[in-house]
PDB file of C-alpha atoms in Angstrom:
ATOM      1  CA  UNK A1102       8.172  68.899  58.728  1.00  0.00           C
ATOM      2  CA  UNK A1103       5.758  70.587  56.429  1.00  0.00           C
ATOM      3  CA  UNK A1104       3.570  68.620  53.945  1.00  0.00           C
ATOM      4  CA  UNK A1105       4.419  69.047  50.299  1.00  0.00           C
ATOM      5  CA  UNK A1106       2.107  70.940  48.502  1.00  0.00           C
ATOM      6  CA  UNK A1107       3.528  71.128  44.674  1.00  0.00           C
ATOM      7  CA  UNK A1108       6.157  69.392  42.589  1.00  0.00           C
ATOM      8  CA  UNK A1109       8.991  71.152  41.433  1.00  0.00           C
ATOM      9  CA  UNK A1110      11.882  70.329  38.758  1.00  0.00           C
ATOM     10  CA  UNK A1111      15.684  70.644  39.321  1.00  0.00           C
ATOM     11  CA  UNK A1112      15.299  73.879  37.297  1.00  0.00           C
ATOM     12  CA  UNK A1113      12.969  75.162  39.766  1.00  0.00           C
ATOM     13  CA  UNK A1114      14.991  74.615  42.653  1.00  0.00           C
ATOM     14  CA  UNK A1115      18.293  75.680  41.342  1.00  0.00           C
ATOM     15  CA  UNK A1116      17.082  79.383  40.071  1.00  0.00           C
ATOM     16  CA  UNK A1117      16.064  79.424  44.093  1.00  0.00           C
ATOM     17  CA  UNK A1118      19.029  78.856  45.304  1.00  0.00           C
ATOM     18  CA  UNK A1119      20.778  81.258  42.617  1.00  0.00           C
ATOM     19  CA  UNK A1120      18.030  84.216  43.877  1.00  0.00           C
ATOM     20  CA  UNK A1121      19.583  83.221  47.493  1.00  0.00           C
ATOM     21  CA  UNK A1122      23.366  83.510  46.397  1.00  0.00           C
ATOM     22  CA  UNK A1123      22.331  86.922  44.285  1.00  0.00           C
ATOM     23  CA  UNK A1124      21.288  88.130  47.219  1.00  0.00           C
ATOM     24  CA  UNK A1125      24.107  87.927  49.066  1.00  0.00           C
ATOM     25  CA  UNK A1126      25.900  89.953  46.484  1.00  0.00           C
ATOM     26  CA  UNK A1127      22.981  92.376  46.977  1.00  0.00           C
ATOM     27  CA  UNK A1128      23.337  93.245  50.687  1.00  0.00           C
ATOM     28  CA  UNK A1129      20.247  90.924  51.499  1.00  0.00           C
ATOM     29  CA  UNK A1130      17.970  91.950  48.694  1.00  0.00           C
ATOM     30  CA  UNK A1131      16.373  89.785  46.358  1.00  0.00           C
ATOM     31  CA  UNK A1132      15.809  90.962  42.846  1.00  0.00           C
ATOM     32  CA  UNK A1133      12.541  91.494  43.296  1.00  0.00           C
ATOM     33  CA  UNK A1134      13.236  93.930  46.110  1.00  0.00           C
ATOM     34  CA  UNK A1135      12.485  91.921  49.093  1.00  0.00           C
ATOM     35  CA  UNK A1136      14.719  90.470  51.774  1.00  0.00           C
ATOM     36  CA  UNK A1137      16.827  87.431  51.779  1.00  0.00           C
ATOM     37  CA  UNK A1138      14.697  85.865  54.267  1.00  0.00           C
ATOM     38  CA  UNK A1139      11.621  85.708  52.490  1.00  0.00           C
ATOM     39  CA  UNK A1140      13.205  83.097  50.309  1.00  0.00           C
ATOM     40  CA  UNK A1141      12.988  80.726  53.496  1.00  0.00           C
ATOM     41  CA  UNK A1142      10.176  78.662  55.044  1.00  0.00           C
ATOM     42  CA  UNK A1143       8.998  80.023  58.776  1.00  0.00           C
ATOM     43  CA  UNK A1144      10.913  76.624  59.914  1.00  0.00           C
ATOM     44  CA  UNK A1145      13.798  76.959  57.997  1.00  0.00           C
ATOM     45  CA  UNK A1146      17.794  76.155  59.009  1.00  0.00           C
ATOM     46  CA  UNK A1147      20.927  77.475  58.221  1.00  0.00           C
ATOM     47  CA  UNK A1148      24.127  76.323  59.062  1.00  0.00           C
ATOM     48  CA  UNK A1149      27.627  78.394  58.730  1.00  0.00           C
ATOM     49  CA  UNK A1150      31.097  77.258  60.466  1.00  0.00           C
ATOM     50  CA  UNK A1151      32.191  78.882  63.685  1.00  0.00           C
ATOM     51  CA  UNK A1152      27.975  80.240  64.108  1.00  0.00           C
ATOM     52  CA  UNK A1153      26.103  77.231  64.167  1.00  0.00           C
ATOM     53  CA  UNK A1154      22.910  76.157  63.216  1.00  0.00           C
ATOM     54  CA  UNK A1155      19.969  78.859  62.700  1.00  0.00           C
ATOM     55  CA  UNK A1156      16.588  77.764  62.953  1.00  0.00           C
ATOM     56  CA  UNK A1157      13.407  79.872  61.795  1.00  0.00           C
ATOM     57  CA  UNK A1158      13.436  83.298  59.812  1.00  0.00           C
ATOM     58  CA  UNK A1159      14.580  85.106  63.047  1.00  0.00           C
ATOM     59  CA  UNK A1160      17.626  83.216  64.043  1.00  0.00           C
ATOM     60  CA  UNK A1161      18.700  83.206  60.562  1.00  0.00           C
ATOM     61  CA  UNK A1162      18.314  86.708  59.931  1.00  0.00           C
ATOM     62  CA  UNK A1163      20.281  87.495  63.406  1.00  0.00           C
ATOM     63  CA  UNK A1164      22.845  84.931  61.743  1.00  0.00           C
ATOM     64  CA  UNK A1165      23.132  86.898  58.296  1.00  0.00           C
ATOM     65  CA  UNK A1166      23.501  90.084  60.245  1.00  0.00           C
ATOM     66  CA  UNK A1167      26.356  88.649  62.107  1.00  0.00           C
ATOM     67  CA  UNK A1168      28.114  86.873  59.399  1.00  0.00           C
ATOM     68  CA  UNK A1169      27.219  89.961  56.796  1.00  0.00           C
ATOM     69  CA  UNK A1170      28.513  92.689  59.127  1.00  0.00           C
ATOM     70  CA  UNK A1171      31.746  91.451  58.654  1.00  0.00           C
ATOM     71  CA  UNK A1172      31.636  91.555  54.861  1.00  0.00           C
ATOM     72  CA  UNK A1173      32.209  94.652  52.782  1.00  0.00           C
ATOM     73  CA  UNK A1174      31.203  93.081  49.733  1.00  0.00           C
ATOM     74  CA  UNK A1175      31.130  89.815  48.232  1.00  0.00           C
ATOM     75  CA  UNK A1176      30.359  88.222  44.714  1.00  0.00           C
ATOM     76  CA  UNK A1177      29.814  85.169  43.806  1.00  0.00           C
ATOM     77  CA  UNK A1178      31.064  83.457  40.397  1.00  0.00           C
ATOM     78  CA  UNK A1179      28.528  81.817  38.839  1.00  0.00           C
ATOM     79  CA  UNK A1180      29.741  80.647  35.774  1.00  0.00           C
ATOM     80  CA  UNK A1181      31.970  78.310  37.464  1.00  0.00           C
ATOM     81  CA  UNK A1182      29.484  76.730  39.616  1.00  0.00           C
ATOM     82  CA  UNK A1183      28.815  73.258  39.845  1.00  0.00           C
ATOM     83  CA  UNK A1184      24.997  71.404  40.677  1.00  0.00           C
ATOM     84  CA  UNK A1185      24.288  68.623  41.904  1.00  0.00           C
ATOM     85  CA  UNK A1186      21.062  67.287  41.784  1.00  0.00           C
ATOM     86  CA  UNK A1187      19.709  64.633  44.249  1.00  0.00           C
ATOM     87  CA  UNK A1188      16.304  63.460  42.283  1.00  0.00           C
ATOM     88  CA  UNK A1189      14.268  65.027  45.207  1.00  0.00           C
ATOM     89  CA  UNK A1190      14.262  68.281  47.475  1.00  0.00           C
ATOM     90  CA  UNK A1191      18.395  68.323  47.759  1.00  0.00           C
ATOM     91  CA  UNK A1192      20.559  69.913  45.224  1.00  0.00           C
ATOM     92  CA  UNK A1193      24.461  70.635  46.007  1.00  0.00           C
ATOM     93  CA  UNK A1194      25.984  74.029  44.789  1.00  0.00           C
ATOM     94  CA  UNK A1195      29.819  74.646  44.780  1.00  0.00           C
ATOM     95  CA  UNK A1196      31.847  77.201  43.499  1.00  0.00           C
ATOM     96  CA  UNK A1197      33.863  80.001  43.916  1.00  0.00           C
ATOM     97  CA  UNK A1198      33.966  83.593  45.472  1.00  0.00           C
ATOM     98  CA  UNK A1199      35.696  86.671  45.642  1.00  0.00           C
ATOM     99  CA  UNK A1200      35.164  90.247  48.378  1.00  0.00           C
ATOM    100  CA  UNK A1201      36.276  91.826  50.979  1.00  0.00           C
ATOM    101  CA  UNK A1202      36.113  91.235  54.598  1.00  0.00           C
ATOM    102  CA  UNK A1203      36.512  93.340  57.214  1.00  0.00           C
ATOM    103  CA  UNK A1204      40.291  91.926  57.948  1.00  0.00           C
ATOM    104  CA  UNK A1205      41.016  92.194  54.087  1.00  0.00           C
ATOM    105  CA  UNK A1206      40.228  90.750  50.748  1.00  0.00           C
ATOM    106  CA  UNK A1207      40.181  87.343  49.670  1.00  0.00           C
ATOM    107  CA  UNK A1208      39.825  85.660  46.144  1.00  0.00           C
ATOM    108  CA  UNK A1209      39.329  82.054  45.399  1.00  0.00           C
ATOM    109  CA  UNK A1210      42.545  80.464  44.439  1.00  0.00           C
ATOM    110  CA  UNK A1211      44.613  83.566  45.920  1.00  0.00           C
ATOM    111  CA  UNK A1212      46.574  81.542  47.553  1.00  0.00           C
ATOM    112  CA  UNK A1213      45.022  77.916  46.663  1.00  0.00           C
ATOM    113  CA  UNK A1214      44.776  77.541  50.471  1.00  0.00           C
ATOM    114  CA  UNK A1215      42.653  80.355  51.303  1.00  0.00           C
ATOM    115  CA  UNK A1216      39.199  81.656  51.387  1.00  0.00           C
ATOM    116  CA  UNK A1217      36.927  81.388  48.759  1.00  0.00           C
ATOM    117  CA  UNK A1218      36.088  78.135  47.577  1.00  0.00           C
ATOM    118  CA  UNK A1219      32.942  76.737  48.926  1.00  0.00           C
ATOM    119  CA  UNK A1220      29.903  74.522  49.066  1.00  0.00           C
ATOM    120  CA  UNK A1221      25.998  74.635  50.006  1.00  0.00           C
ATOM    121  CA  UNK A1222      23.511  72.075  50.472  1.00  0.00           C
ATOM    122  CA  UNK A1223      20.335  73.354  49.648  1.00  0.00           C
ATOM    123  CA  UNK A1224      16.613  71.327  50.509  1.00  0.00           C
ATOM    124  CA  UNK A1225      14.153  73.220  48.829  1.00  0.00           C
ATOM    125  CA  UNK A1226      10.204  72.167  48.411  1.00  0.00           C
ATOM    126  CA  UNK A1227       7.107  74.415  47.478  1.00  0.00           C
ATOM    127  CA  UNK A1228       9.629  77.708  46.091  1.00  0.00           C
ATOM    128  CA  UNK A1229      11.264  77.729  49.774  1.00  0.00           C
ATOM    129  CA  UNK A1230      14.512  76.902  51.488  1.00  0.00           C
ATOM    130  CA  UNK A1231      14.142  74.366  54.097  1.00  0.00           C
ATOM    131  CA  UNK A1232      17.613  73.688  54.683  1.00  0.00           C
ATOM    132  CA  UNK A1233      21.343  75.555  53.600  1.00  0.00           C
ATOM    133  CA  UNK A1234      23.971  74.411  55.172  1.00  0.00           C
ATOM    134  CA  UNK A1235      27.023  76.501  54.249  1.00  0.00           C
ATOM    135  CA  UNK A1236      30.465  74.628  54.354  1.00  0.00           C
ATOM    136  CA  UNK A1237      33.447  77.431  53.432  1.00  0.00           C
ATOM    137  CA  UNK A1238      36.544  78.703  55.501  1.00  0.00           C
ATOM    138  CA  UNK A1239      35.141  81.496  57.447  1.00  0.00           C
ATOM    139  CA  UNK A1240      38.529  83.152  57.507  1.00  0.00           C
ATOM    140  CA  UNK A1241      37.900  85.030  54.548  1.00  0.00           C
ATOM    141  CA  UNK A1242      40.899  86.934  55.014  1.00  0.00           C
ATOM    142  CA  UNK A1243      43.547  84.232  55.600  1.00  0.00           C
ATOM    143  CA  UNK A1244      45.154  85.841  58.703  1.00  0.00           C
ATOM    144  CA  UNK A1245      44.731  82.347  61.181  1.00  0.00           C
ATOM    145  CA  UNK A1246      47.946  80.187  59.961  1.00  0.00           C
ATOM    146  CA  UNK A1247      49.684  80.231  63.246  1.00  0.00           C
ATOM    147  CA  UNK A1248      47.317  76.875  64.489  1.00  0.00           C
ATOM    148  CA  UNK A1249      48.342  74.843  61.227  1.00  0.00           C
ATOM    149  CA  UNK A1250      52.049  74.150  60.668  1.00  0.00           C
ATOM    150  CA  UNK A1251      51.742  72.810  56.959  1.00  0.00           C
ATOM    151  CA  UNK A1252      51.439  76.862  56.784  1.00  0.00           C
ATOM    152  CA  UNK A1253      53.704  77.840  58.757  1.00  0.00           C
ATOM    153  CA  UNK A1254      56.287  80.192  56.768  1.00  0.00           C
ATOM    154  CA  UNK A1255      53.829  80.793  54.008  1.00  0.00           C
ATOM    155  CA  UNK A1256      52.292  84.376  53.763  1.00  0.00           C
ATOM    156  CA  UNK A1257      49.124  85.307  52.052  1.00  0.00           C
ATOM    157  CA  UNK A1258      50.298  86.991  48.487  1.00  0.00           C
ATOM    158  CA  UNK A1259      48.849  90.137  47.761  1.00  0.00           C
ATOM    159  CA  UNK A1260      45.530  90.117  46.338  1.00  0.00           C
ATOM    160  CA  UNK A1261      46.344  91.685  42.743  1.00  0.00           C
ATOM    161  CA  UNK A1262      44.010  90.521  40.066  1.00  0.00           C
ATOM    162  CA  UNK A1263      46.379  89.425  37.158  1.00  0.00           C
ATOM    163  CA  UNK A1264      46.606  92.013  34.290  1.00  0.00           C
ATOM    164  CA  UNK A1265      44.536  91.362  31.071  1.00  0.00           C
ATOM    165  CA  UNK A1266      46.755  89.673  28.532  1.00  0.00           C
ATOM    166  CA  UNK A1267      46.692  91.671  24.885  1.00  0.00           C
ATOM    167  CA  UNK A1268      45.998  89.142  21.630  1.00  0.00           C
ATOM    168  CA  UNK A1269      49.726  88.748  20.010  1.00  0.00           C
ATOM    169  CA  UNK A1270      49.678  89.290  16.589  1.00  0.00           C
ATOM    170  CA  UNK A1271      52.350  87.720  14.351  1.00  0.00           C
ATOM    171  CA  UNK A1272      53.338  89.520  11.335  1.00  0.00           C
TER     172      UNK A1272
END
């Protein structure tokens, strides 16, 4: 474990983890130009479902690469996000996402069951990730149902953003 070196505020570590989830949406690339991974400590683990756990800059990166070959594009929606803030190194961050995988799109909430919706515990100290663990369903396109029987019968809807509804006028 590395010693501390600086304080930092809730504030602090949340616009860290928002440069990490930007990234995503940016192929890997932070908006200063650099690469996802320099946002992580030399020590650093990641966790995602079905990979495993990550540890150091190289194992993660291998582990993006995997995970973000699949992925044609993703974006996260970060109005809706919610933070929780732990008082010392841990903050929570869940919300919602929307892409497309390499099996086909997915939208939070299209259907309710499906892919999108997810959460991330984040440990940051001294402007570095320590620790993300990434909980989500990695079936981003919804296609395993077969192994659970509560969806048996139900099919994924097509993924059709709704129209814009026009302001009614009444005259």
């Amino acid at each position: 474990m590395a010693v501390t070196t600086g304080i930092m505020t809730d504030e602090q570590r949340k616009s860290v983890a928002l440069e990490y989830l930007k990234a995503f949406d940016n192929a890997g690339t932070t908006s200063t130009g650099g690469s996802i991974l320099d946002l992580f400590a030399d020590d650093a683990q990641v966790y995602f479902p079905k990979w495993g756990i990550a540890e150091g800059k190289d194992q993660i990166g291998r582990m993006f690469a995997d995970v973000g070959g699949t992925l044609k594009s993703i974006k996260h929606d970060y109005a809706a996000f919610n933070w929780i803030f732990s008082g010392g190194d841990t903050l929570v961050a869940e919300g919602t996402s929307h892409g497309e995988h390499q099996d086909g799109p997915w939208r939070a909430g299209v259907p309710d069951w499906g892919a999108g919706r997810w959460c991330d515990v984040f440990e940051i100290r001294d402007f570095l990730i320590q620790r993300v663990f990434i909980y989500l369903d990695p079936d981003y396109a919804g296609k395993d149902t077969d192994r659970y029987p509560w969806l048996t019968g139900r099919s994924k809807p097509d993924l059709v953003v709704p129209a814009r509804r026009e302001a009614r006028t009444h005259a």
